[in-house]
Amino acid sequence: MQPEAPSEAAKPPTTSAVNRLVIRRPDDWHVHLRDGPMLAAVVNFTARQFARAIVMPNLAPPVTTVAAAEAYRSRIVAALAPGLSFTPLITCYLTDGINVGEVERGFASGVFTAAKLYPAHATTNSQHGVTDVRNIYPVLEAMQRIGMPLLLHGEVTDKHVDIFDREAVFIERTLSKLIRDFPALKIVLEHITTEEAATFVAQGPATLAATITPHHLDFNRNAMFEGGIRPHFYCLPVAKREHHRLALRRAATSGLPKFFLGTDSAPHAVGSKEAACGCAGIFCAPHALESYAKVFEEEGALDRFEAFASEHGPRFYGLSVNSERVVLERVAQSVPARIGAGGEEIVPFHAGASLIWRFAGVVDA
Ligand code: DOR
Ligand code: ZN
């Protein structure tokens, strides 16, 4: 990263002196791009900032075959605005009955980059997910053998477990067994929300990593209830107590290569959020980098932003880093209250607020 000071450039820049950030172009290692008109409305927010993204497969129906993945990838590419260079990396949705040969074929041909485990009924469109991890042990064995990463929605679905404990219990009951039984399987614990997860990943084997969202770094669970019920702060895993948020901030800014950027941007039309049973998900794609930059600056860790955003992810996946750079400038911008999306509207993360950083574009190396 090359932080640039407006004057006195010879001095090491203090945080407050940095007005422009130039970092290697990042990737988003966890995003929901949806399909149809919603895909067309949201994909370019991700594609303007990120070179690549791990695209989640929880469509209806889910992406479980190589043919479905290829078709989805083509629809994403067709929806890109002219001039944007962006590569969608498609994931396979694991089901109890997933075909092992199909998963292997998809990975070998470069169509599937990873496979996603949704515990059945854990979140949006997860009803076809896995009811018991033992049902997918054959596919996990194959993935371990071929080097295909397993991406986890790390929450138990046991209704007897308090919703705020479901991630920590998943680590105890499921993740620790997966690591024991598949010591060479690459595993990403997605969108971590707890101190337990941050510690477990930091102390775990080199095969284990985690993504961290901008919103879980930004607010704690009180945000959902401030003066009333606030559905635009609801996502899964749900935000936890303040000490968990602080632990996530320490993990993200630690410089440890096990933690990397994954927005979990999950758009839902406003009517599906503001409802008696509102959907989980926060649409953070429009200002994702600005949002992370704010956190790194607040933590006095702008010098570690590039590694988190642009280096740790590709290194874990075994991919090359991007050669382009992106520029962020210290220019205040206000975030719109709503964004139009194919005849619907979505409320973005930070709606109505002012952000201190502004994404200024991509530049060649
Ligand atoms: O909040 C979430 N929204 N969490 C998920 O795991 C899924 C996502 C979605 O697809 O809406
Ligand atoms: Zn997600």
Short mmCIF file of C-alpha atoms and ligand atoms in Angstrom, two decimals:
data_model
loop_
_atom_site.label_atom_id
_atom_site.label_comp_id
_atom_site.label_asym_id
_atom_site.label_seq_id
_atom_site.Cartn_x
_atom_site.Cartn_y
_atom_site.Cartn_z
CA MET A 1 0.00 0.00 0.00
CA GLN A 2 1.18 3.52 -0.70
CA PRO A 3 -0.49 5.97 1.67
CA GLU A 4 -0.02 9.44 0.29
CA ALA A 5 0.26 12.54 2.42
CA PRO A 6 -0.76 15.90 0.95
CA SER A 7 2.42 17.62 2.10
CA GLU A 8 5.53 16.82 4.12
CA ALA A 9 5.70 13.57 2.19
CA ALA A 10 9.15 12.87 3.58
CA LYS A 11 7.72 12.29 7.05
CA PRO A 12 6.04 8.98 7.79
CA PRO A 13 2.35 9.78 7.34
CA THR A 14 0.21 9.87 10.44
CA THR A 15 -3.26 8.41 10.00
CA SER A 16 -4.87 11.83 9.86
CA ALA A 17 -2.46 12.93 7.12
CA VAL A 18 -3.42 10.13 4.73
CA ASN A 19 -5.76 11.50 2.11
CA ARG A 20 -5.37 8.92 -0.59
CA LEU A 21 -4.98 5.16 -0.43
CA VAL A 22 -3.65 3.13 -3.31
CA ILE A 23 -3.85 -0.63 -2.79
CA ARG A 24 -3.65 -3.71 -4.94
CA ARG A 25 -7.12 -4.39 -6.35
CA PRO A 26 -9.05 -6.52 -3.84
CA ASP A 27 -11.37 -9.48 -4.30
CA ASP A 28 -14.60 -10.17 -2.45
CA TRP A 29 -14.39 -13.70 -1.08
CA HIS A 30 -18.10 -13.92 -0.24
CA VAL A 31 -20.96 -12.21 -2.10
CA HIS A 32 -24.58 -12.85 -3.08
CA LEU A 33 -25.26 -11.57 -6.58
CA ARG A 34 -28.75 -13.12 -6.94
CA ASP A 35 -30.29 -13.61 -10.38
CA GLY A 36 -32.56 -11.96 -12.97
CA PRO A 37 -33.32 -8.23 -12.55
CA MET A 38 -31.75 -8.16 -9.07
CA LEU A 39 -28.47 -9.55 -10.48
CA ALA A 40 -28.43 -6.86 -13.15
CA ALA A 41 -29.07 -4.20 -10.52
CA VAL A 42 -26.38 -5.25 -8.03
CA VAL A 43 -23.49 -6.92 -9.87
CA ASN A 44 -21.78 -3.75 -11.02
CA PHE A 45 -21.44 -2.42 -7.49
CA THR A 46 -19.22 -5.41 -6.77
CA ALA A 47 -17.53 -5.46 -10.18
CA ARG A 48 -16.39 -1.83 -10.06
CA GLN A 49 -14.44 -2.37 -6.83
CA PHE A 50 -13.37 -6.01 -6.90
CA ALA A 51 -11.45 -7.99 -9.52
CA ARG A 52 -12.98 -11.32 -8.53
CA ALA A 53 -15.67 -12.54 -6.18
CA ILE A 54 -16.69 -15.84 -4.68
CA VAL A 55 -20.35 -15.94 -5.67
CA MET A 56 -22.68 -17.76 -3.32
CA PRO A 57 -24.91 -20.46 -4.83
CA ASN A 58 -28.08 -20.02 -2.74
CA LEU A 59 -30.33 -19.26 -5.69
CA ALA A 60 -33.76 -20.83 -6.15
CA PRO A 61 -33.09 -23.53 -7.27
CA PRO A 62 -29.55 -23.69 -5.85
CA VAL A 63 -26.45 -24.14 -8.01
CA THR A 64 -25.66 -27.85 -7.65
CA THR A 65 -24.48 -28.87 -11.13
CA VAL A 66 -21.69 -27.84 -13.48
CA ALA A 67 -24.24 -26.88 -16.14
CA ALA A 68 -26.14 -24.64 -13.71
CA ALA A 69 -22.89 -23.02 -12.60
CA GLU A 70 -21.77 -22.33 -16.18
CA ALA A 71 -25.14 -20.85 -17.05
CA TYR A 72 -25.10 -18.67 -13.91
CA ARG A 73 -21.58 -17.48 -14.65
CA SER A 74 -22.68 -16.49 -18.16
CA ARG A 75 -25.65 -14.53 -16.80
CA ILE A 76 -23.33 -12.67 -14.40
CA VAL A 77 -20.88 -11.81 -17.18
CA ALA A 78 -23.74 -10.70 -19.44
CA ALA A 79 -24.93 -8.28 -16.74
CA LEU A 80 -21.55 -6.53 -16.41
CA ALA A 81 -21.32 -2.90 -17.47
CA PRO A 82 -19.01 -2.31 -20.45
CA GLY A 83 -15.40 -1.71 -19.48
CA LEU A 84 -15.48 -3.45 -16.10
CA SER A 85 -13.05 -6.29 -15.65
CA PHE A 86 -14.51 -8.76 -13.17
CA THR A 87 -14.30 -12.52 -12.80
CA PRO A 88 -17.08 -14.33 -10.93
CA LEU A 89 -15.88 -17.45 -9.11
CA ILE A 90 -18.82 -19.82 -8.81
CA THR A 91 -19.47 -22.10 -5.85
CA CYS A 92 -21.33 -25.37 -5.58
CA TYR A 93 -24.24 -25.67 -3.11
CA LEU A 94 -23.83 -28.85 -1.11
CA THR A 95 -26.92 -30.98 -0.50
CA ASP A 96 -27.36 -34.31 1.28
CA GLY A 97 -27.53 -36.00 -2.12
CA ILE A 98 -24.87 -34.00 -3.97
CA ASN A 99 -23.12 -35.95 -6.71
CA VAL A 100 -19.43 -36.38 -5.83
CA GLY A 101 -18.37 -36.79 -9.48
CA GLU A 102 -20.17 -33.58 -10.43
CA VAL A 103 -18.35 -31.60 -7.72
CA GLU A 104 -14.97 -33.02 -8.76
CA ARG A 105 -15.65 -32.39 -12.46
CA GLY A 106 -16.73 -28.83 -11.75
CA PHE A 107 -13.58 -28.08 -9.79
CA ALA A 108 -11.27 -29.81 -12.29
CA SER A 109 -12.75 -27.77 -15.15
CA GLY A 110 -12.47 -24.48 -13.24
CA VAL A 111 -16.23 -23.92 -13.10
CA PHE A 112 -16.50 -24.43 -9.34
CA THR A 113 -13.89 -22.65 -7.23
CA ALA A 114 -15.23 -23.97 -3.91
CA ALA A 115 -18.29 -25.61 -2.35
CA LYS A 116 -20.60 -24.06 0.23
CA LEU A 117 -22.13 -25.87 3.16
CA TYR A 118 -25.39 -24.40 4.37
CA PRO A 119 -26.81 -26.29 7.31
CA ALA A 120 -30.43 -26.93 6.24
CA HIS A 121 -32.71 -24.02 7.22
CA ALA A 122 -29.88 -21.87 8.56
CA THR A 123 -30.55 -18.89 6.27
CA THR A 124 -31.91 -17.61 2.93
CA ASN A 125 -32.63 -20.44 0.45
CA SER A 126 -30.95 -23.04 2.63
CA GLN A 127 -33.84 -25.49 2.71
CA HIS A 128 -31.92 -27.79 0.34
CA GLY A 129 -28.85 -27.59 2.57
CA VAL A 130 -27.16 -30.33 4.52
CA THR A 131 -29.15 -31.96 7.36
CA ASP A 132 -26.13 -33.76 8.86
CA VAL A 133 -22.49 -33.27 7.83
CA ARG A 134 -21.95 -37.04 7.89
CA ASN A 135 -24.18 -37.19 4.80
CA ILE A 136 -21.54 -35.33 2.80
CA TYR A 137 -18.41 -37.06 4.10
CA PRO A 138 -17.78 -38.71 0.68
CA VAL A 139 -17.76 -35.34 -1.07
CA LEU A 140 -15.57 -33.81 1.64
CA GLU A 141 -13.08 -36.64 1.14
CA ALA A 142 -12.99 -35.88 -2.58
CA MET A 143 -12.62 -32.14 -1.93
CA GLN A 144 -9.76 -32.77 0.46
CA ARG A 145 -8.04 -34.95 -2.15
CA ILE A 146 -8.38 -32.43 -5.00
CA GLY A 147 -7.68 -29.28 -2.92
CA MET A 148 -11.16 -27.77 -3.25
CA PRO A 149 -12.05 -25.35 -0.43
CA LEU A 150 -15.09 -25.89 1.78
CA LEU A 151 -16.95 -22.70 2.71
CA LEU A 152 -19.03 -22.87 5.86
CA HIS A 153 -22.11 -21.09 7.02
CA GLY A 154 -21.08 -21.77 10.60
CA GLU A 155 -24.26 -21.92 12.62
CA VAL A 156 -26.15 -24.82 14.15
CA THR A 157 -29.86 -24.86 13.39
CA ASP A 158 -30.91 -26.54 16.63
CA LYS A 159 -33.81 -24.41 17.89
CA HIS A 160 -32.80 -25.19 21.47
CA VAL A 161 -29.60 -23.24 20.98
CA ASP A 162 -29.97 -19.51 21.52
CA ILE A 163 -29.57 -17.63 18.23
CA PHE A 164 -26.63 -15.64 19.63
CA ASP A 165 -24.80 -18.87 20.51
CA ARG A 166 -25.29 -20.76 17.26
CA GLU A 167 -21.90 -19.90 15.78
CA ALA A 168 -19.95 -20.80 18.92
CA VAL A 169 -21.88 -24.08 19.22
CA PHE A 170 -21.22 -24.87 15.53
CA ILE A 171 -17.50 -24.55 16.20
CA GLU A 172 -17.71 -26.98 19.12
CA ARG A 173 -20.08 -29.49 17.60
CA THR A 174 -19.26 -29.46 13.90
CA LEU A 175 -16.19 -27.51 12.85
CA SER A 176 -13.83 -29.15 15.33
CA LYS A 177 -14.91 -32.58 14.05
CA LEU A 178 -14.51 -31.55 10.41
CA ILE A 179 -10.96 -30.41 11.12
CA ARG A 180 -10.20 -33.66 12.95
CA ASP A 181 -11.66 -35.85 10.19
CA PHE A 182 -10.32 -33.84 7.23
CA PRO A 183 -6.95 -32.45 8.32
CA ALA A 184 -5.92 -31.46 4.80
CA LEU A 185 -9.26 -29.94 3.72
CA LYS A 186 -9.13 -26.17 3.19
CA ILE A 187 -11.96 -24.62 5.19
CA VAL A 188 -13.22 -21.03 5.29
CA LEU A 189 -15.46 -20.17 8.21
CA GLU A 190 -17.53 -17.46 6.53
CA HIS A 191 -18.68 -14.15 8.00
CA ILE A 192 -17.43 -14.76 11.54
CA THR A 193 -19.25 -12.85 14.28
CA THR A 194 -17.79 -14.00 17.59
CA GLU A 195 -14.66 -13.80 19.68
CA GLU A 196 -14.81 -17.62 19.86
CA ALA A 197 -14.60 -17.86 16.07
CA ALA A 198 -11.76 -15.34 15.80
CA THR A 199 -9.76 -17.20 18.44
CA PHE A 200 -10.53 -20.65 17.04
CA VAL A 201 -9.44 -19.63 13.55
CA ALA A 202 -6.32 -17.80 14.74
CA GLN A 203 -5.21 -20.81 16.76
CA GLY A 204 -6.35 -23.43 14.23
CA PRO A 205 -4.38 -25.18 11.52
CA ALA A 206 -3.12 -23.41 8.41
CA THR A 207 -5.95 -25.07 6.46
CA LEU A 208 -8.50 -22.93 8.34
CA ALA A 209 -9.32 -19.31 7.48
CA ALA A 210 -12.22 -16.87 7.91
CA THR A 211 -13.90 -14.01 6.12
CA ILE A 212 -15.10 -10.92 7.98
CA THR A 213 -17.86 -8.59 6.74
CA PRO A 214 -17.80 -4.78 6.95
CA HIS A 215 -21.05 -4.71 8.90
CA HIS A 216 -19.93 -7.10 11.64
CA LEU A 217 -16.93 -4.80 12.12
CA ASP A 218 -19.17 -1.75 12.25
CA PHE A 219 -22.06 -2.40 14.66
CA ASN A 220 -23.10 -4.71 17.45
CA ARG A 221 -26.50 -6.27 18.17
CA ASN A 222 -27.89 -3.14 19.78
CA ALA A 223 -28.14 -1.59 16.30
CA MET A 224 -31.07 -3.89 15.51
CA PHE A 225 -33.13 -2.47 18.37
CA GLU A 226 -32.24 1.20 18.59
CA GLY A 227 -35.52 3.01 19.24
CA GLY A 228 -37.46 0.20 17.56
CA ILE A 229 -36.85 -2.85 15.39
CA ARG A 230 -34.42 -2.06 12.60
CA PRO A 231 -34.54 -4.77 9.95
CA HIS A 232 -31.74 -3.32 7.83
CA PHE A 233 -29.27 -4.33 10.52
CA TYR A 234 -30.47 -7.93 10.51
CA CYS A 235 -28.30 -10.55 8.87
CA LEU A 236 -27.16 -14.08 9.62
CA PRO A 237 -25.15 -14.88 11.56
CA VAL A 238 -26.75 -12.12 13.58
CA ALA A 239 -24.52 -9.38 15.04
CA LYS A 240 -23.36 -10.14 18.57
CA ARG A 241 -22.25 -8.19 21.68
CA GLU A 242 -19.73 -5.36 21.56
CA HIS A 243 -16.82 -7.44 22.83
CA HIS A 244 -17.30 -9.76 19.83
CA ARG A 245 -17.22 -6.82 17.43
CA LEU A 246 -14.00 -5.63 19.02
CA ALA A 247 -12.49 -9.13 18.69
CA LEU A 248 -13.40 -9.14 14.98
CA ARG A 249 -11.70 -5.76 14.56
CA ARG A 250 -8.56 -7.11 16.20
CA ALA A 251 -8.63 -10.18 13.94
CA ALA A 252 -9.19 -8.22 10.72
CA THR A 253 -6.43 -5.74 11.49
CA SER A 254 -4.03 -8.29 13.03
CA GLY A 255 -2.14 -8.93 9.82
CA LEU A 256 -2.74 -12.67 10.26
CA PRO A 257 -3.16 -14.24 6.81
CA LYS A 258 -6.06 -16.37 8.06
CA PHE A 259 -8.46 -13.42 7.97
CA PHE A 260 -9.62 -11.82 4.76
CA LEU A 261 -12.27 -9.70 3.13
CA GLY A 262 -15.69 -11.18 2.36
CA THR A 263 -18.57 -8.72 2.32
CA ASP A 264 -21.51 -11.15 2.46
CA SER A 265 -23.37 -8.43 0.57
CA ALA A 266 -26.89 -9.88 0.50
CA PRO A 267 -29.47 -7.67 -1.22
CA HIS A 268 -33.17 -8.05 -0.52
CA ALA A 269 -35.92 -5.77 -1.82
CA VAL A 270 -37.03 -3.30 0.83
CA GLY A 271 -40.43 -4.96 1.18
CA SER A 272 -38.83 -8.29 2.04
CA LYS A 273 -36.78 -6.66 4.78
CA GLU A 274 -39.49 -4.43 6.25
CA ALA A 275 -41.94 -7.24 6.87
CA ALA A 276 -43.47 -9.29 9.69
CA CYS A 277 -40.85 -11.94 8.91
CA GLY A 278 -38.06 -9.98 7.27
CA CYS A 279 -35.19 -11.53 5.31
CA ALA A 280 -31.65 -11.68 6.64
CA GLY A 281 -28.99 -9.82 4.72
CA ILE A 282 -27.24 -6.47 4.36
CA PHE A 283 -26.51 -4.92 0.98
CA CYS A 284 -23.01 -3.62 1.62
CA ALA A 285 -21.58 -3.90 -1.92
CA PRO A 286 -22.04 -0.25 -3.00
CA HIS A 287 -19.51 1.14 -0.49
CA ALA A 288 -17.73 -2.00 0.65
CA LEU A 289 -14.16 -0.75 0.42
CA GLU A 290 -15.02 2.59 1.99
CA SER A 291 -16.63 0.75 4.85
CA TYR A 292 -13.59 -1.47 5.51
CA ALA A 293 -11.20 1.49 5.11
CA LYS A 294 -13.07 3.37 7.84
CA VAL A 295 -12.59 0.45 10.22
CA PHE A 296 -8.89 0.06 9.45
CA GLU A 297 -8.36 3.78 9.90
CA GLU A 298 -10.23 3.82 13.22
CA GLU A 299 -8.01 0.97 14.38
CA GLY A 300 -4.86 2.78 13.26
CA ALA A 301 -4.15 -0.09 10.88
CA LEU A 302 -4.38 1.38 7.38
CA ASP A 303 -0.97 -0.16 6.71
CA ARG A 304 -2.60 -3.61 7.05
CA PHE A 305 -5.64 -2.90 4.92
CA GLU A 306 -4.11 -4.07 1.65
CA ALA A 307 -3.06 -7.45 3.03
CA PHE A 308 -6.55 -8.12 4.42
CA ALA A 309 -8.33 -6.90 1.30
CA SER A 310 -6.07 -8.07 -1.49
CA GLU A 311 -3.43 -10.61 -0.42
CA HIS A 312 -4.64 -13.06 2.22
CA GLY A 313 -7.62 -14.33 0.21
CA PRO A 314 -5.78 -15.23 -2.99
CA ARG A 315 -2.97 -16.77 -0.98
CA PHE A 316 -5.39 -19.05 0.86
CA TYR A 317 -7.21 -20.05 -2.34
CA GLY A 318 -3.93 -20.63 -4.16
CA LEU A 319 -4.64 -17.91 -6.73
CA SER A 320 -2.45 -15.06 -7.91
CA VAL A 321 -2.94 -11.57 -6.52
CA ASN A 322 -4.35 -8.94 -8.87
CA SER A 323 -1.96 -6.61 -10.66
CA GLU A 324 -4.25 -3.57 -10.90
CA ARG A 325 -4.58 -1.03 -8.08
CA VAL A 326 -7.61 0.76 -6.66
CA VAL A 327 -7.68 4.28 -5.29
CA LEU A 328 -9.63 5.58 -2.31
CA GLU A 329 -9.73 9.27 -1.52
CA ARG A 330 -10.61 11.10 1.64
CA VAL A 331 -13.66 12.79 0.20
CA ALA A 332 -16.90 12.79 2.17
CA GLN A 333 -19.83 11.17 0.40
CA SER A 334 -23.36 10.57 1.51
CA VAL A 335 -24.92 7.18 0.98
CA PRO A 336 -28.38 7.19 -0.63
CA ALA A 337 -31.36 6.04 1.42
CA ARG A 338 -32.37 3.59 -1.31
CA ILE A 339 -31.00 2.15 -4.52
CA GLY A 340 -33.25 1.16 -7.43
CA ALA A 341 -33.11 -2.50 -8.38
CA GLY A 342 -35.10 -3.73 -11.35
CA GLY A 343 -38.39 -2.10 -10.33
CA GLU A 344 -37.70 -2.70 -6.63
CA GLU A 345 -35.63 -0.76 -4.13
CA ILE A 346 -32.87 -1.88 -1.79
CA VAL A 347 -31.68 -0.08 1.34
CA PRO A 348 -27.87 -0.14 1.27
CA PHE A 349 -25.59 -0.44 4.29
CA HIS A 350 -24.86 3.04 5.74
CA ALA A 351 -28.09 4.39 4.12
CA GLY A 352 -28.40 8.11 4.77
CA ALA A 353 -24.99 8.31 6.48
CA SER A 354 -21.84 10.10 5.39
CA LEU A 355 -18.66 8.14 4.69
CA ILE A 356 -15.18 9.61 4.97
CA TRP A 357 -13.58 7.62 2.16
CA ARG A 358 -14.65 7.47 -1.48
CA PHE A 359 -13.71 4.80 -3.99
CA ALA A 360 -12.09 6.66 -6.88
CA GLY A 361 -11.49 3.86 -9.36
CA VAL A 362 -9.13 1.23 -10.70
CA VAL A 363 -5.70 2.06 -12.10
CA ASP A 364 -3.26 -0.19 -13.94
CA ALA A 365 -0.19 -1.30 -12.01
O1 DOR B 1 -27.72 -12.48 6.16
C1 DOR B 1 -27.55 -13.36 5.33
N1 DOR B 1 -28.07 -13.26 4.08
N2 DOR B 1 -26.86 -14.43 5.68
C2 DOR B 1 -26.77 -15.51 4.88
O2 DOR B 1 -26.16 -16.46 5.28
C3 DOR B 1 -27.45 -15.52 3.57
C4 DOR B 1 -27.69 -14.18 3.07
C5 DOR B 1 -28.69 -14.16 1.92
O3 DOR B 1 -28.49 -14.89 0.96
O4 DOR B 1 -29.65 -13.37 1.97
ZN ZN B 2 -23.54 -15.16 2.64
#
